[in-house]
CSV table of C-alpha atoms in Angstrom, one decimal:
chain,number,residue,atom,x,y,z
A,5,MET,CA,-21.4,-13.1,-51.0
A,6,ARG,CA,-24.2,-11.1,-50.6
A,7,TRP,CA,-25.1,-12.1,-47.1
A,8,LEU,CA,-21.5,-11.8,-46.1
A,9,GLY,CA,-22.1,-8.0,-47.7
A,10,ILE,CA,-24.8,-7.3,-45.4
A,11,THR,CA,-23.0,-8.7,-42.3
A,12,PHE,CA,-20.2,-6.5,-42.8
A,13,LEU,CA,-22.3,-3.2,-43.6
A,14,SER,CA,-24.2,-4.2,-40.0
A,15,VAL,CA,-21.2,-4.6,-38.4
A,16,LEU,CA,-20.0,-1.5,-39.7
A,17,LEU,CA,-22.6,0.6,-39.0
A,18,GLN,CA,-22.9,-0.7,-35.6
A,19,TYR,CA,-19.5,0.4,-34.9
A,20,ARG,CA,-19.8,3.9,-36.8
A,21,ALA,CA,-22.6,4.4,-34.2
A,22,GLY,CA,-20.8,3.5,-31.2
A,23,ALA,CA,-23.0,0.6,-30.4
A,24,VAL,CA,-20.3,-1.3,-28.9
A,25,THR,CA,-22.2,-4.2,-27.1
A,26,ASN,CA,-19.5,-6.6,-25.6
A,27,ALA,CA,-17.2,-3.8,-24.3
A,28,LEU,CA,-17.0,-3.2,-20.4
A,29,VAL,CA,-16.2,-0.1,-19.3
A,30,TYR,CA,-15.2,0.7,-15.6
A,31,VAL,CA,-16.5,4.0,-13.8
A,32,ILE,CA,-14.7,5.0,-10.9
A,33,GLU,CA,-16.2,7.4,-8.7
A,34,VAL,CA,-14.1,10.6,-7.0
A,35,ARG,CA,-16.6,12.5,-5.0
A,36,GLU,CA,-14.3,13.1,-2.1
A,37,ASP,CA,-11.0,14.8,-1.0
A,38,ILE,CA,-8.2,13.4,-2.4
A,39,THR,CA,-6.7,10.9,0.2
A,40,HIS,CA,-5.4,7.5,1.0
A,41,ASN,CA,-9.1,6.3,0.0
A,42,THR,CA,-8.8,7.3,-3.3
A,43,LEU,CA,-5.5,6.2,-3.9
A,44,TYR,CA,-6.9,2.8,-2.9
A,45,LEU,CA,-10.1,3.1,-4.9
A,46,ILE,CA,-8.2,4.2,-8.1
A,47,ARG,CA,-5.8,1.3,-7.7
A,48,ARG,CA,-8.3,-1.3,-7.1
A,49,GLY,CA,-10.2,0.0,-10.2
A,50,LEU,CA,-7.6,0.0,-12.6
A,51,SER,CA,-6.2,-3.5,-11.5
A,52,GLU,CA,-9.6,-5.1,-12.0
A,53,ALA,CA,-10.3,-3.1,-15.3
A,54,VAL,CA,-6.9,-4.9,-16.2
A,55,ASN,CA,-7.8,-8.0,-14.8
A,56,ARG,CA,-11.2,-8.0,-17.0
A,57,ASP,CA,-9.6,-6.6,-20.0
A,58,ALA,CA,-12.0,-3.4,-20.0
A,59,ALA,CA,-12.1,-1.0,-22.9
A,60,ALA,CA,-11.5,1.9,-20.6
A,61,VAL,CA,-11.5,3.3,-17.4
A,62,VAL,CA,-13.6,6.5,-16.5
A,63,LEU,CA,-13.0,8.9,-13.8
A,64,ASP,CA,-16.3,10.6,-12.4
A,65,MET,CA,-14.7,13.6,-11.0
A,66,ASP,CA,-16.2,16.0,-8.5
A,67,THR,CA,-13.5,16.8,-5.7
A,68,ASN,CA,-12.0,20.1,-3.9
A,69,GLY,CA,-8.6,18.7,-4.2
A,70,GLY,CA,-6.4,16.7,-1.5
A,71,LEU,CA,-3.0,15.6,-0.5
A,72,VAL,CA,-0.1,15.8,-2.9
A,73,ASN,CA,1.6,12.7,-2.0
A,74,GLN,CA,-1.3,10.7,-2.5
A,75,THR,CA,-2.1,12.6,-6.0
A,76,GLU,CA,1.5,12.0,-7.2
A,77,LYS,CA,1.1,8.0,-6.5
A,78,ILE,CA,-2.6,8.2,-8.1
A,79,ILE,CA,-0.6,10.0,-11.0
A,80,ARG,CA,2.0,7.3,-11.6
A,81,ALA,CA,-0.7,4.5,-11.6
A,82,LEU,CA,-2.5,6.4,-14.0
A,83,GLU,CA,0.3,7.0,-16.4
A,84,LYS,CA,1.2,3.1,-16.3
A,85,SER,CA,-2.1,2.0,-17.0
A,86,PRO,CA,-2.5,-0.1,-20.3
A,87,ILE,CA,-6.3,0.5,-20.7
A,88,PRO,CA,-7.3,4.1,-22.1
A,89,THR,CA,-8.5,6.3,-19.2
A,90,ILE,CA,-10.9,9.3,-19.1
A,91,THR,CA,-11.7,12.1,-16.9
A,92,PHE,CA,-15.4,13.3,-16.4
A,93,VAL,CA,-15.7,16.5,-14.6
A,94,ASN,CA,-19.2,15.9,-13.1
A,95,ALA,CA,-19.0,19.4,-11.4
A,96,LYS,CA,-15.7,20.3,-10.3
A,97,ALA,CA,-12.1,19.2,-10.4
A,98,TYR,CA,-9.9,21.7,-8.3
A,99,SER,CA,-6.2,21.5,-7.3
A,100,ALA,CA,-5.1,17.6,-7.0
A,101,GLY,CA,-8.4,16.7,-9.1
A,102,SER,CA,-7.0,18.7,-11.9
A,103,PHE,CA,-3.6,17.2,-11.9
A,104,ILE,CA,-5.3,13.6,-11.5
A,105,ALA,CA,-7.3,14.7,-14.9
A,106,ALA,CA,-4.1,15.6,-16.5
A,107,ALA,CA,-2.8,12.2,-16.1
A,108,THR,CA,-5.5,10.7,-18.0
A,109,ASP,CA,-5.8,10.3,-21.7
A,110,LYS,CA,-8.9,12.2,-22.5
A,111,ILE,CA,-10.8,15.1,-20.7
A,112,TYR,CA,-14.7,15.8,-21.0
A,113,MET,CA,-16.9,18.2,-18.9
A,114,ALA,CA,-20.3,18.3,-17.9
A,115,PRO,CA,-22.3,21.6,-18.2
A,116,GLY,CA,-21.6,23.8,-15.5
A,117,SER,CA,-18.4,22.2,-14.2
A,118,VAL,CA,-15.4,23.8,-13.5
A,119,ILE,CA,-11.0,22.7,-13.3
A,120,GLY,CA,-8.5,24.5,-12.1
A,121,ALA,CA,-7.1,26.5,-9.0
A,122,ALA,CA,-4.4,24.2,-7.5
A,123,THR,CA,-3.1,26.6,-4.8
A,124,PRO,CA,-0.7,24.9,-2.1
A,125,ILE,CA,-1.8,24.9,1.4
A,126,MET,CA,-0.3,23.6,4.7
A,127,LEU,CA,-2.7,21.7,6.9
A,128,VAL,CA,-1.8,22.8,10.5
A,129,PRO,CA,-3.5,20.5,13.0
A,130,GLY,CA,-5.8,22.6,15.1
A,131,SER,CA,-5.7,25.6,13.0
A,132,GLY,CA,-7.0,24.1,9.7
A,133,PRO,CA,-5.6,25.5,6.1
A,134,THR,CA,-2.7,27.9,6.5
A,135,GLU,CA,-0.8,29.5,3.7
A,136,LEU,CA,3.0,28.4,2.9
A,137,PRO,CA,5.6,30.5,3.8
A,138,LYS,CA,7.1,32.6,0.6
A,139,SER,CA,10.2,30.2,0.1
A,140,VAL,CA,8.4,27.1,1.2
A,141,GLU,CA,5.4,27.6,-1.7
A,142,GLU,CA,7.9,28.5,-4.6
A,143,LYS,CA,9.9,25.3,-3.6
A,144,PHE,CA,6.5,23.4,-3.5
A,145,ASN,CA,5.4,25.4,-6.9
A,146,SER,CA,8.6,24.0,-8.8
A,147,ALA,CA,8.2,20.2,-7.8
A,148,THR,CA,4.6,20.6,-8.4
A,149,ARG,CA,4.8,22.5,-11.9
A,150,ALA,CA,7.6,19.5,-12.8
A,151,LEU,CA,5.0,16.6,-12.0
A,152,VAL,CA,2.1,18.3,-13.7
A,153,ARG,CA,4.0,19.2,-16.9
A,154,SER,CA,5.6,16.0,-17.3
A,155,THR,CA,2.1,14.2,-17.0
A,156,ALA,CA,0.5,16.4,-19.2
A,157,GLN,CA,3.0,16.0,-22.0
A,158,LEU,CA,3.1,12.4,-21.4
A,159,LYS,CA,-0.9,12.3,-22.0
A,160,GLY,CA,-0.7,15.1,-25.0
A,161,HIS,CA,-2.4,17.8,-22.7
A,162,ASN,CA,-1.0,21.5,-23.0
A,163,PRO,CA,1.6,21.7,-19.9
A,164,ASP,CA,1.2,25.3,-20.0
A,165,VAL,CA,-2.5,25.4,-19.2
A,166,PHE,CA,-1.7,23.3,-15.8
A,167,GLU,CA,1.0,24.9,-14.7
A,168,ALA,CA,-1.0,28.1,-14.7
A,169,MET,CA,-3.2,26.5,-12.6
A,170,VAL,CA,-0.4,25.8,-10.0
A,171,ASP,CA,1.4,29.1,-10.4
A,172,LYS,CA,-0.3,32.7,-10.1
A,173,ASP,CA,3.1,34.2,-11.2
A,174,LEU,CA,2.7,32.7,-14.9
A,175,GLY,CA,-0.6,33.8,-16.3
A,176,LEU,CA,-1.8,31.7,-19.4
A,177,THR,CA,-1.6,33.5,-23.0
A,178,ILE,CA,-2.1,31.8,-26.4
A,179,ASP,CA,-2.0,33.2,-29.8
A,180,ASP,CA,-1.6,36.5,-28.6
A,181,LYS,CA,-4.8,36.3,-26.3
A,182,VAL,CA,-4.9,36.6,-22.7
A,183,ILE,CA,-6.4,33.9,-21.2
A,184,CYS,CA,-5.2,34.4,-17.8
A,185,GLU,CA,-3.6,37.4,-16.4
A,186,LYS,CA,-0.5,37.0,-14.3
A,187,GLY,CA,-0.9,37.3,-10.7
A,188,LYS,CA,-3.9,35.0,-10.8
A,189,LEU,CA,-4.6,31.2,-10.6
A,190,LEU,CA,-6.2,29.6,-14.0
A,191,THR,CA,-9.7,28.1,-13.5
A,192,LEU,CA,-11.8,27.2,-16.5
A,193,THR,CA,-15.4,26.7,-17.0
A,194,ASN,CA,-16.8,23.7,-19.5
A,195,GLU,CA,-16.9,26.2,-22.1
A,196,GLU,CA,-13.3,28.1,-21.6
A,197,ALA,CA,-12.1,24.6,-21.3
A,198,SER,CA,-13.0,23.3,-24.7
A,199,LYS,CA,-12.2,26.4,-26.4
A,200,ARG,CA,-9.2,25.9,-29.3
A,201,TYR,CA,-6.1,27.7,-29.7
A,202,GLY,CA,-3.0,27.5,-31.6
A,203,LYS,CA,-1.9,26.1,-34.7
A,204,PRO,CA,-3.2,23.6,-35.4
A,205,PRO,CA,-6.3,24.7,-33.2
A,206,ARG,CA,-6.5,22.3,-29.8
A,207,PRO,CA,-8.8,22.7,-27.1
A,208,LEU,CA,-7.2,24.0,-23.8
A,209,VAL,CA,-8.1,21.1,-21.5
A,210,SER,CA,-11.7,19.8,-22.4
A,211,LEU,CA,-12.2,17.7,-25.6
A,212,GLY,CA,-16.0,18.7,-25.1
A,213,THR,CA,-19.0,19.2,-22.8
A,214,VAL,CA,-21.2,16.1,-22.5
A,215,ALA,CA,-24.4,16.2,-20.7
A,216,ASP,CA,-23.8,12.7,-18.8
A,217,LEU,CA,-21.5,9.5,-18.7
A,218,PRO,CA,-24.2,7.9,-21.2
A,219,ALA,CA,-23.2,10.7,-23.6
A,220,LEU,CA,-19.8,10.6,-23.0
A,221,LEU,CA,-19.3,6.6,-23.6
A,222,ALA,CA,-21.7,7.4,-26.7
A,223,THR,CA,-19.1,10.3,-27.7
A,224,ASN,CA,-16.2,7.4,-27.2
A,225,GLY,CA,-17.8,4.7,-29.0
A,226,LEU,CA,-18.8,2.7,-26.0
A,227,ALA,CA,-22.9,3.3,-26.1
A,228,GLY,CA,-23.8,-0.1,-25.6
A,229,ALA,CA,-20.8,-0.9,-23.0
A,230,THR,CA,-21.5,-2.9,-19.5
A,231,VAL,CA,-20.8,-0.2,-17.1
A,232,VAL,CA,-19.0,-1.5,-13.8
A,233,THR,CA,-19.0,1.4,-11.1
A,234,ILE,CA,-16.3,1.7,-8.2
A,235,ARG,CA,-17.3,3.4,-5.2
A,236,PRO,CA,-15.8,3.7,-1.8
A,237,SER,CA,-16.5,1.0,0.8
A,238,GLY,CA,-15.3,0.3,4.4
A,239,PHE,CA,-12.6,-1.5,3.0
A,240,GLU,CA,-10.8,1.2,1.7
A,241,MET,CA,-10.7,2.8,5.0
A,242,LEU,CA,-9.9,-0.5,7.1
A,243,GLY,CA,-7.0,-0.6,4.5
A,244,ARG,CA,-6.1,2.9,5.0
A,245,TRP,CA,-5.8,2.6,8.7
A,246,LEU,CA,-4.2,-0.8,8.9
A,247,THR,CA,-1.3,0.4,6.0
A,248,ALA,CA,-0.8,3.6,8.1
A,249,ILE,CA,-0.1,1.2,11.2
A,250,GLY,CA,1.9,-1.0,9.5
A,251,PRO,CA,5.5,-0.2,10.8
A,252,LEU,CA,3.8,-0.8,14.4
A,253,LEU,CA,2.2,-4.2,13.7
A,254,MET,CA,5.6,-5.4,12.3
A,255,LEU,CA,7.4,-4.4,15.3
A,256,ILE,CA,4.7,-6.1,17.4
A,257,GLY,CA,4.7,-9.5,15.2
A,258,PHE,CA,8.5,-9.6,15.7
A,259,VAL,CA,8.4,-9.1,19.4
A,260,ALA,CA,5.6,-11.8,19.6
A,261,ILE,CA,7.7,-14.2,17.6
A,262,TYR,CA,10.6,-13.4,20.0
A,263,LEU,CA,9.0,-13.8,23.2
A,264,GLU,CA,7.1,-17.4,22.2
A,265,LEU,CA,11.0,-18.6,21.3
A,266,LYS,CA,12.1,-17.2,24.4
A,267,ALA,CA,9.5,-19.1,26.7
A,268,PRO,CA,7.9,-21.9,24.0
A,269,GLY,CA,4.4,-22.9,25.0
A,270,LEU,CA,2.8,-19.8,26.3
A,271,GLY,CA,0.8,-19.7,23.5
A,272,VAL,CA,-0.2,-16.1,23.5
A,273,PRO,CA,2.6,-14.6,21.7
A,274,THR,CA,2.1,-16.7,18.8
A,275,ILE,CA,-1.6,-15.5,18.4
A,276,VAL,CA,-0.1,-11.8,18.9
A,277,ALA,CA,2.5,-12.8,16.1
A,278,VAL,CA,-0.4,-14.4,13.8
A,279,ALA,CA,-2.6,-11.3,14.5
A,280,ALA,CA,0.2,-8.8,14.0
A,281,PHE,CA,0.9,-10.1,10.6
A,282,GLY,CA,-2.3,-11.2,9.2
A,283,LEU,CA,-3.6,-7.7,9.8
A,284,TYR,CA,-0.5,-6.1,8.3
A,285,PHE,CA,-1.2,-8.4,5.0
A,286,LEU,CA,-5.0,-7.5,5.1
A,287,GLY,CA,-4.4,-3.7,5.3
A,288,ASN,CA,-1.9,-4.2,2.1
A,289,PHE,CA,-4.1,-6.6,0.4
A,290,ILE,CA,-7.0,-4.0,0.6
A,291,ALA,CA,-5.0,-1.1,-0.4
A,292,GLY,CA,-3.9,-3.4,-3.9
A,293,LEU,CA,-0.5,-3.9,-2.3
A,294,ALA,CA,0.0,-7.3,-1.4
A,295,GLY,CA,-1.4,-10.5,-2.9
A,296,MET,CA,-1.6,-13.8,-2.5
A,297,GLU,CA,2.3,-14.5,-3.6
A,298,GLU,CA,3.5,-12.4,-0.5
A,299,ILE,CA,1.4,-14.4,1.8
A,300,VAL,CA,2.4,-17.8,0.6
A,301,ILE,CA,6.4,-16.5,0.7
A,302,PHE,CA,5.7,-15.5,4.3
A,303,GLY,CA,4.2,-18.5,5.3
A,304,ILE,CA,6.8,-20.4,3.5
A,305,GLY,CA,9.3,-18.5,5.6
A,306,VAL,CA,7.6,-19.6,9.1
A,307,LEU,CA,7.7,-23.2,8.1
A,308,LEU,CA,11.3,-22.9,7.5
A,309,LEU,CA,12.1,-21.2,10.7
A,310,LEU,CA,9.8,-23.5,12.4
A,311,LEU,CA,11.8,-26.5,11.1
A,312,GLU,CA,15.0,-24.9,11.8
A,313,ILE,CA,13.4,-24.5,15.6
A,314,PHE,CA,12.3,-27.6,16.3
A,315,VAL,CA,13.5,-30.3,13.8
A,316,ILE,CA,17.1,-29.5,12.4
A,317,PRO,CA,19.9,-28.8,15.3
A,318,GLY,CA,22.1,-25.8,15.1
A,319,PHE,CA,21.1,-22.6,13.5
A,320,GLY,CA,21.9,-22.8,9.5
A,321,VAL,CA,21.0,-22.4,6.1
A,322,THR,CA,17.3,-23.3,6.8
A,323,GLY,CA,16.8,-20.9,9.3
A,324,ILE,CA,18.7,-18.1,7.5
A,325,LEU,CA,16.4,-18.9,4.3
A,326,GLY,CA,13.2,-18.7,6.5
A,327,ILE,CA,14.1,-15.3,8.1
A,328,ALA,CA,14.7,-13.9,4.3
A,329,ALA,CA,11.5,-15.4,3.1
A,330,ILE,CA,9.7,-13.4,5.7
A,331,LEU,CA,11.6,-10.1,5.4
A,332,ILE,CA,10.9,-10.5,1.4
A,333,ALA,CA,7.1,-10.9,1.8
A,334,LEU,CA,7.0,-8.1,4.1
A,335,VAL,CA,8.7,-5.7,1.7
A,336,LEU,CA,7.0,-6.8,-1.1
A,337,GLY,CA,3.8,-6.8,0.9
A,338,MET,CA,4.2,-3.2,0.8
A,339,THR,CA,5.5,-2.5,-2.5
A,340,GLU,CA,3.7,0.0,-5.1
A,341,ARG,CA,1.6,-1.8,-7.8
A,342,PHE,CA,0.9,-0.3,-11.0
A,343,PRO,CA,-1.6,-1.9,-13.3
A,344,GLY,CA,0.4,-2.8,-16.6
A,345,ALA,CA,4.0,-2.4,-15.4
A,346,PRO,CA,6.6,-5.2,-15.1
A,347,ALA,CA,5.9,-8.0,-12.8
A,348,LEU,CA,9.0,-7.3,-11.1
A,349,PRO,CA,9.5,-4.2,-8.9
A,350,THR,CA,12.1,-1.7,-9.4
A,351,ILE,CA,14.5,-0.6,-7.5
A,352,ALA,CA,13.2,2.9,-6.8
A,353,GLN,CA,9.9,1.2,-5.9
A,354,LEU,CA,11.4,-1.0,-3.2
A,355,GLN,CA,13.6,1.7,-1.2
A,356,GLY,CA,10.9,2.8,0.5
A,357,PRO,CA,9.1,-0.3,1.8
A,358,ILE,CA,12.6,-2.0,2.6
A,359,LEU,CA,13.8,1.5,4.8
A,360,THR,CA,10.2,0.7,6.7
A,361,VAL,CA,10.7,-2.8,7.1
A,362,THR,CA,14.5,-2.2,8.4
A,363,TRP,CA,13.3,0.5,11.1
A,364,SER,CA,10.8,-1.8,12.1
A,365,PHE,CA,13.3,-4.7,12.7
A,366,ILE,CA,15.4,-2.5,14.6
A,367,GLY,CA,12.9,-1.2,16.5
A,368,SER,CA,11.7,-5.0,17.6
A,369,VAL,CA,15.3,-5.6,18.2
A,370,VAL,CA,15.6,-2.7,20.9
A,371,VAL,CA,12.5,-3.7,22.4
A,372,MET,CA,13.7,-7.4,22.7
A,373,ALA,CA,16.7,-6.4,24.3
A,374,LEU,CA,14.6,-4.5,26.8
A,375,LEU,CA,12.4,-7.5,27.1
A,376,GLY,CA,15.2,-9.7,27.6
A,377,ARG,CA,16.7,-7.6,30.3
A,378,TYR,CA,13.6,-7.1,32.1
A,379,LEU,CA,10.8,-9.2,31.5
A,380,PRO,CA,12.1,-12.8,33.3
A,381,LYS,CA,12.5,-10.5,36.7
A,382,SER,CA,8.6,-9.3,36.3
A,383,PHE,CA,5.8,-10.7,38.3
A,384,LEU,CA,3.8,-11.0,35.2
A,385,PHE,CA,6.3,-13.0,33.0
A,386,ARG,CA,6.8,-15.5,35.9
A,387,LYS,CA,2.9,-16.0,36.4
A,388,MET,CA,2.6,-16.6,32.7
A,389,GLU,CA,5.8,-19.1,32.7
A,390,LEU,CA,4.2,-20.6,35.8
A,391,ALA,CA,0.2,-21.0,33.9
A,392,ALA,CA,2.5,-22.5,30.7
A,393,THR,CA,4.4,-25.0,33.0
A,394,THR,CA,1.0,-26.2,34.5
A,395,THR,CA,-0.8,-26.4,31.5
A,396,GLY,CA,2.0,-28.2,29.7
A,397,GLY,CA,2.1,-30.7,32.6
A,398,ALA,CA,5.8,-30.2,33.6
A,399,GLY,CA,6.1,-29.3,37.1
A,400,THR,CA,9.6,-27.8,38.7
A,401,SER,CA,8.4,-28.5,42.6
A,402,THR,CA,10.4,-31.5,43.1
A,403,VAL,CA,13.5,-30.5,41.0
A,404,VAL,CA,16.7,-28.5,42.5
A,405,PRO,CA,20.0,-27.2,41.6
A,406,GLY,CA,22.5,-30.0,40.6
A,407,ASP,CA,19.5,-32.5,39.3
A,408,VAL,CA,20.9,-34.3,35.9
A,409,GLY,CA,18.7,-35.1,32.9
A,410,VAL,CA,18.8,-34.9,29.1
A,411,ALA,CA,17.0,-32.3,26.9
A,412,ASN,CA,13.7,-33.6,25.7
A,413,THR,CA,13.6,-30.8,23.4
A,414,MET,CA,16.2,-28.9,21.5
A,415,LEU,CA,16.9,-26.0,23.7
A,416,ARG,CA,17.4,-22.4,21.7
A,417,PRO,CA,17.8,-21.4,24.4
A,418,SER,CA,14.4,-22.7,26.0
A,419,GLY,CA,12.7,-25.8,25.8
A,420,LYS,CA,12.0,-28.9,27.4
A,421,GLY,CA,14.1,-31.1,29.8
A,422,GLN,CA,13.5,-34.6,31.2
A,423,PHE,CA,14.7,-35.3,34.9
A,424,SER,CA,13.8,-38.6,35.9
A,425,ASP,CA,9.8,-39.1,35.3
A,426,LYS,CA,9.5,-35.1,35.7
A,427,LEU,CA,9.2,-33.0,32.2
A,428,VAL,CA,10.5,-29.5,32.8
A,429,ASP,CA,10.2,-26.3,31.1
A,430,VAL,CA,13.9,-25.3,31.0
A,431,VAL,CA,16.2,-22.6,29.9
A,432,THR,CA,19.7,-22.1,29.0
A,433,ALA,CA,22.1,-18.8,29.4
A,434,GLY,CA,22.2,-18.7,25.6
A,435,ASP,CA,23.7,-21.9,24.6
A,436,LEU,CA,21.7,-23.8,22.1
A,437,ILE,CA,21.9,-27.5,23.1
A,438,GLU,CA,20.8,-30.4,20.8
A,439,LYS,CA,17.8,-32.9,21.9
A,440,GLY,CA,19.2,-35.6,23.6
A,441,ALA,CA,22.2,-34.1,25.5
A,442,ALA,CA,22.8,-34.3,29.1
A,443,ILE,CA,21.7,-31.3,30.9
A,444,ARG,CA,22.0,-30.2,34.6
A,445,ILE,CA,20.2,-27.7,36.6
A,446,VAL,CA,22.3,-24.6,37.5
A,447,ALA,CA,19.7,-22.3,39.3
A,448,VAL,CA,15.6,-22.7,40.1
A,449,ARG,CA,14.4,-18.9,40.2
A,450,GLY,CA,10.4,-19.4,40.8
A,451,SER,CA,9.0,-21.3,37.9
A,452,ARG,CA,12.6,-20.3,35.8
A,453,VAL,CA,14.7,-23.4,35.8
A,454,GLU,CA,18.1,-22.5,34.5
A,455,VAL,CA,20.3,-25.5,32.8
A,456,GLU,CA,23.5,-26.1,31.4
A,457,ARG,CA,25.4,-28.8,29.1
A,458,MET,CA,27.1,-31.6,31.1
A,459,LYS,CA,30.7,-31.4,30.8
């Protein structure tokens, strides 16, 4: 019993001293303007922290602010985090930085640091920052105030303080003490941010001033924790640009598949399609959106489509399921993922991706229609067809209109036809002809051999 008492006392003293030796803390460095890169960085850090059951996530912040749309996505991710989150204002957290801080559970500041001053500006290409028109500024302020107020309330911060950072017409008065006059945006030093007001007294923003990260961890009982630091990498930059051109990559992939189906055997469209969709999923994977599940679903869709094209006659259930699987994978591949959120996305999360995939598909249909009309007449396409024919060993030099043969493959509408001892690349006028059906050549235009079903 004495041994048990000594052991319990030792553990209790270690806990009270904050010497937690088996905990894991993720520190995400936010040392730049808030952009897509910051979103990907924080999303990656949160995901890793959740997967490894970390004790806390700390945002080590030194930023002048940044893009509001990316800030909102970061706020939503932090709001849904099942792991405690802490902001450490290392030097400054202006504008969007203060909004992100409001979305964390605790805020601490370093000596000499500042937080606040969230004035809206408009970036004009070639001109730099420009003040918003009055009407636009009022509308923007209203939306921004609602965003920051809701997140501050959710995390237990004083929403009036953060609203005073956004709207200079509000000012801030607590306990009959004017903290910020109307007509000025609220900006607080570390000492001002930790002052207590109200009944019961509570700090304006910061729970206290700490010298550095080790002091912050010790204050929160994590002095002996293992620290994993998340810094920006080249992959975040790559993910940013690939996701930005994601709709274009989808369009290119759809069109490349169409070209391969239109003239099978070319090979180049298949390589282009694989590259386009591969880059699409790579970008969204880096961004923390796509996972292996979406890639597997996409692969299953492609396999079903290939079965429908080359094995199963007619266009039926297999083809429809294949297309559906491909579209579902593309939508899920750009759907926002929040650490700790339910596995199934909500309708609100799916709306944007569905719209993007739909417009990309519509754009590809338009391009396909134009290619279907003009590409077969082009010199380049005829040259590609001729090269594919020569490579595949299917000659057309000795076939003429009227020759009769059989479909060596399913014609959808293109494929192979057997005419005596010659295997020829052929195409129908759009009809689907099953393998083994009797066919007749109706026209030979260069390397393009058009056939029809024998009646």
